[in-house]
């Protein structure tokens, strides 16, 4: 099964959280922050959304920075994904 987003929606997969600090301290699962960097898995076609023409700025494979509590989390075939609006993406990480 695949996820095909509609309109201005983007499907992203969260990248693994850092398990160590820069100084080498190992973090427990509870102490790890939810990472804001995700990889784009699927992109909707864009089009007219809420009366405005939306052109998609991201593509599959881009690494993006999200706002902390955005999107809807879904689980498909054991994998966890988040579906967000393109406007919830803060930046593309290069």
PDB file of C-alpha atoms in Angstrom:
ATOM      1  CA  UNK A   1       0.000   0.000   0.000  1.00  0.00           C
ATOM      2  CA  UNK A   2       1.259   3.504  -0.795  1.00  0.00           C
ATOM      3  CA  UNK A   3       0.165   6.927   0.397  1.00  0.00           C
ATOM      4  CA  UNK A   4      -0.723   9.442  -2.315  1.00  0.00           C
ATOM      5  CA  UNK A   5      -1.304  12.904  -0.803  1.00  0.00           C
ATOM      6  CA  UNK A   6      -3.900  15.274  -2.233  1.00  0.00           C
ATOM      7  CA  UNK A   7      -3.697  19.003  -2.983  1.00  0.00           C
ATOM      8  CA  UNK A   8      -0.976  20.745  -0.891  1.00  0.00           C
ATOM      9  CA  UNK A   9      -0.266  17.803   1.415  1.00  0.00           C
ATOM     10  CA  UNK A  10       3.191  16.272   1.918  1.00  0.00           C
ATOM     11  CA  UNK A  11       4.003  12.877   3.456  1.00  0.00           C
ATOM     12  CA  UNK A  12       7.208  12.871   5.521  1.00  0.00           C
ATOM     13  CA  UNK A  13       9.123  10.302   7.533  1.00  0.00           C
ATOM     14  CA  UNK A  14      10.858  11.460  10.699  1.00  0.00           C
ATOM     15  CA  UNK A  15      14.600  10.894  10.767  1.00  0.00           C
ATOM     16  CA  UNK A  16      16.064   9.110  13.784  1.00  0.00           C
ATOM     17  CA  UNK A  17      16.671  11.273  16.866  1.00  0.00           C
ATOM     18  CA  UNK A  18      20.170  11.866  18.148  1.00  0.00           C
ATOM     19  CA  UNK A  19      21.079   9.403  20.885  1.00  0.00           C
ATOM     20  CA  UNK A  20      24.159  11.328  22.045  1.00  0.00           C
ATOM     21  CA  UNK A  21      24.828  14.957  22.812  1.00  0.00           C
ATOM     22  CA  UNK A  22      27.746  16.736  21.141  1.00  0.00           C
ATOM     23  CA  UNK A  23      29.795  16.138  24.282  1.00  0.00           C
ATOM     24  CA  UNK A  24      29.144  12.366  24.115  1.00  0.00           C
ATOM     25  CA  UNK A  25      26.455  11.942  26.787  1.00  0.00           C
ATOM     26  CA  UNK A  26      24.035   9.154  25.852  1.00  0.00           C
ATOM     27  CA  UNK A  27      20.369  10.218  26.102  1.00  0.00           C
ATOM     28  CA  UNK A  28      17.522   7.994  27.248  1.00  0.00           C
ATOM     29  CA  UNK A  29      14.457   7.717  25.009  1.00  0.00           C
ATOM     30  CA  UNK A  30      12.494  10.031  27.324  1.00  0.00           C
ATOM     31  CA  UNK A  31      15.176  12.735  27.147  1.00  0.00           C
ATOM     32  CA  UNK A  32      15.407  12.781  23.360  1.00  0.00           C
ATOM     33  CA  UNK A  33      13.606  15.647  21.669  1.00  0.00           C
ATOM     34  CA  UNK A  34      11.225  15.006  18.825  1.00  0.00           C
ATOM     35  CA  UNK A  35      13.366  15.739  15.760  1.00  0.00           C
ATOM     36  CA  UNK A  36      12.118  18.448  13.477  1.00  0.00           C
ATOM     37  CA  UNK A  37      14.064  17.150  10.438  1.00  0.00           C
ATOM     38  CA  UNK A  38      12.110  14.803   8.174  1.00  0.00           C
ATOM     39  CA  UNK A  39      12.517  13.277   4.730  1.00  0.00           C
ATOM     40  CA  UNK A  40       9.821  13.891   2.109  1.00  0.00           C
ATOM     41  CA  UNK A  41       8.287  10.584   0.963  1.00  0.00           C
ATOM     42  CA  UNK A  42       5.405  11.812  -1.244  1.00  0.00           C
ATOM     43  CA  UNK A  43       4.132  15.173  -2.491  1.00  0.00           C
ATOM     44  CA  UNK A  44       0.623  16.173  -3.570  1.00  0.00           C
ATOM     45  CA  UNK A  45       0.013  17.846  -6.944  1.00  0.00           C
ATOM     46  CA  UNK A  46      -0.738  21.319  -5.567  1.00  0.00           C
ATOM     47  CA  UNK A  47      -3.460  23.236  -7.389  1.00  0.00           C
ATOM     48  CA  UNK A  48      -6.128  25.558  -6.044  1.00  0.00           C
ATOM     49  CA  UNK A  49      -6.403  25.335  -2.232  1.00  0.00           C
ATOM     50  CA  UNK A  50      -8.723  27.686  -0.311  1.00  0.00           C
ATOM     51  CA  UNK A  51      -9.097  29.832  -3.430  1.00  0.00           C
ATOM     52  CA  UNK A  52      -5.328  30.301  -3.892  1.00  0.00           C
ATOM     53  CA  UNK A  53      -3.088  28.655  -6.476  1.00  0.00           C
ATOM     54  CA  UNK A  54      -0.484  26.500  -4.668  1.00  0.00           C
ATOM     55  CA  UNK A  55       2.747  25.436  -6.370  1.00  0.00           C
ATOM     56  CA  UNK A  56       4.631  22.666  -4.589  1.00  0.00           C
ATOM     57  CA  UNK A  57       8.133  23.758  -3.531  1.00  0.00           C
ATOM     58  CA  UNK A  58       9.395  20.412  -2.178  1.00  0.00           C
ATOM     59  CA  UNK A  59      10.087  17.110  -3.912  1.00  0.00           C
ATOM     60  CA  UNK A  60      10.509  13.493  -2.839  1.00  0.00           C
ATOM     61  CA  UNK A  61      13.850  12.962  -1.100  1.00  0.00           C
ATOM     62  CA  UNK A  62      14.166  16.523   0.270  1.00  0.00           C
ATOM     63  CA  UNK A  63      15.068  16.869   3.943  1.00  0.00           C
ATOM     64  CA  UNK A  64      12.818  19.465   5.543  1.00  0.00           C
ATOM     65  CA  UNK A  65      12.467  21.268   8.861  1.00  0.00           C
ATOM     66  CA  UNK A  66       8.971  21.184  10.423  1.00  0.00           C
ATOM     67  CA  UNK A  67       7.233  23.097  13.131  1.00  0.00           C
ATOM     68  CA  UNK A  68       7.235  20.968  16.299  1.00  0.00           C
ATOM     69  CA  UNK A  69       3.620  19.771  16.581  1.00  0.00           C
ATOM     70  CA  UNK A  70       2.399  19.887  12.988  1.00  0.00           C
ATOM     71  CA  UNK A  71       0.656  17.248  10.925  1.00  0.00           C
ATOM     72  CA  UNK A  72      -1.205  14.015  11.410  1.00  0.00           C
ATOM     73  CA  UNK A  73       0.713  10.861  12.259  1.00  0.00           C
ATOM     74  CA  UNK A  74      -0.271   7.654  10.429  1.00  0.00           C
ATOM     75  CA  UNK A  75       1.078   4.113  10.435  1.00  0.00           C
ATOM     76  CA  UNK A  76       1.189   2.145   7.156  1.00  0.00           C
ATOM     77  CA  UNK A  77       2.583  -1.388   7.001  1.00  0.00           C
ATOM     78  CA  UNK A  78       4.526  -0.878  10.236  1.00  0.00           C
ATOM     79  CA  UNK A  79       6.137   2.416   9.146  1.00  0.00           C
ATOM     80  CA  UNK A  80       5.223   5.729  10.782  1.00  0.00           C
ATOM     81  CA  UNK A  81       4.607   8.772   8.582  1.00  0.00           C
ATOM     82  CA  UNK A  82       3.320  12.303   9.128  1.00  0.00           C
ATOM     83  CA  UNK A  83       1.002  14.055   6.674  1.00  0.00           C
ATOM     84  CA  UNK A  84       1.386  17.833   6.708  1.00  0.00           C
ATOM     85  CA  UNK A  85       0.435  20.848   4.635  1.00  0.00           C
ATOM     86  CA  UNK A  86       3.253  22.375   2.640  1.00  0.00           C
ATOM     87  CA  UNK A  87       2.785  25.595   4.627  1.00  0.00           C
ATOM     88  CA  UNK A  88       3.845  23.715   7.821  1.00  0.00           C
ATOM     89  CA  UNK A  89       7.331  23.191   6.346  1.00  0.00           C
ATOM     90  CA  UNK A  90       9.723  25.817   7.704  1.00  0.00           C
ATOM     91  CA  UNK A  91      12.754  25.158   5.467  1.00  0.00           C
ATOM     92  CA  UNK A  92      14.552  22.704   3.192  1.00  0.00           C
ATOM     93  CA  UNK A  93      17.762  21.376   4.732  1.00  0.00           C
ATOM     94  CA  UNK A  94      20.654  21.208   2.263  1.00  0.00           C
TER      95      UNK A  94
END
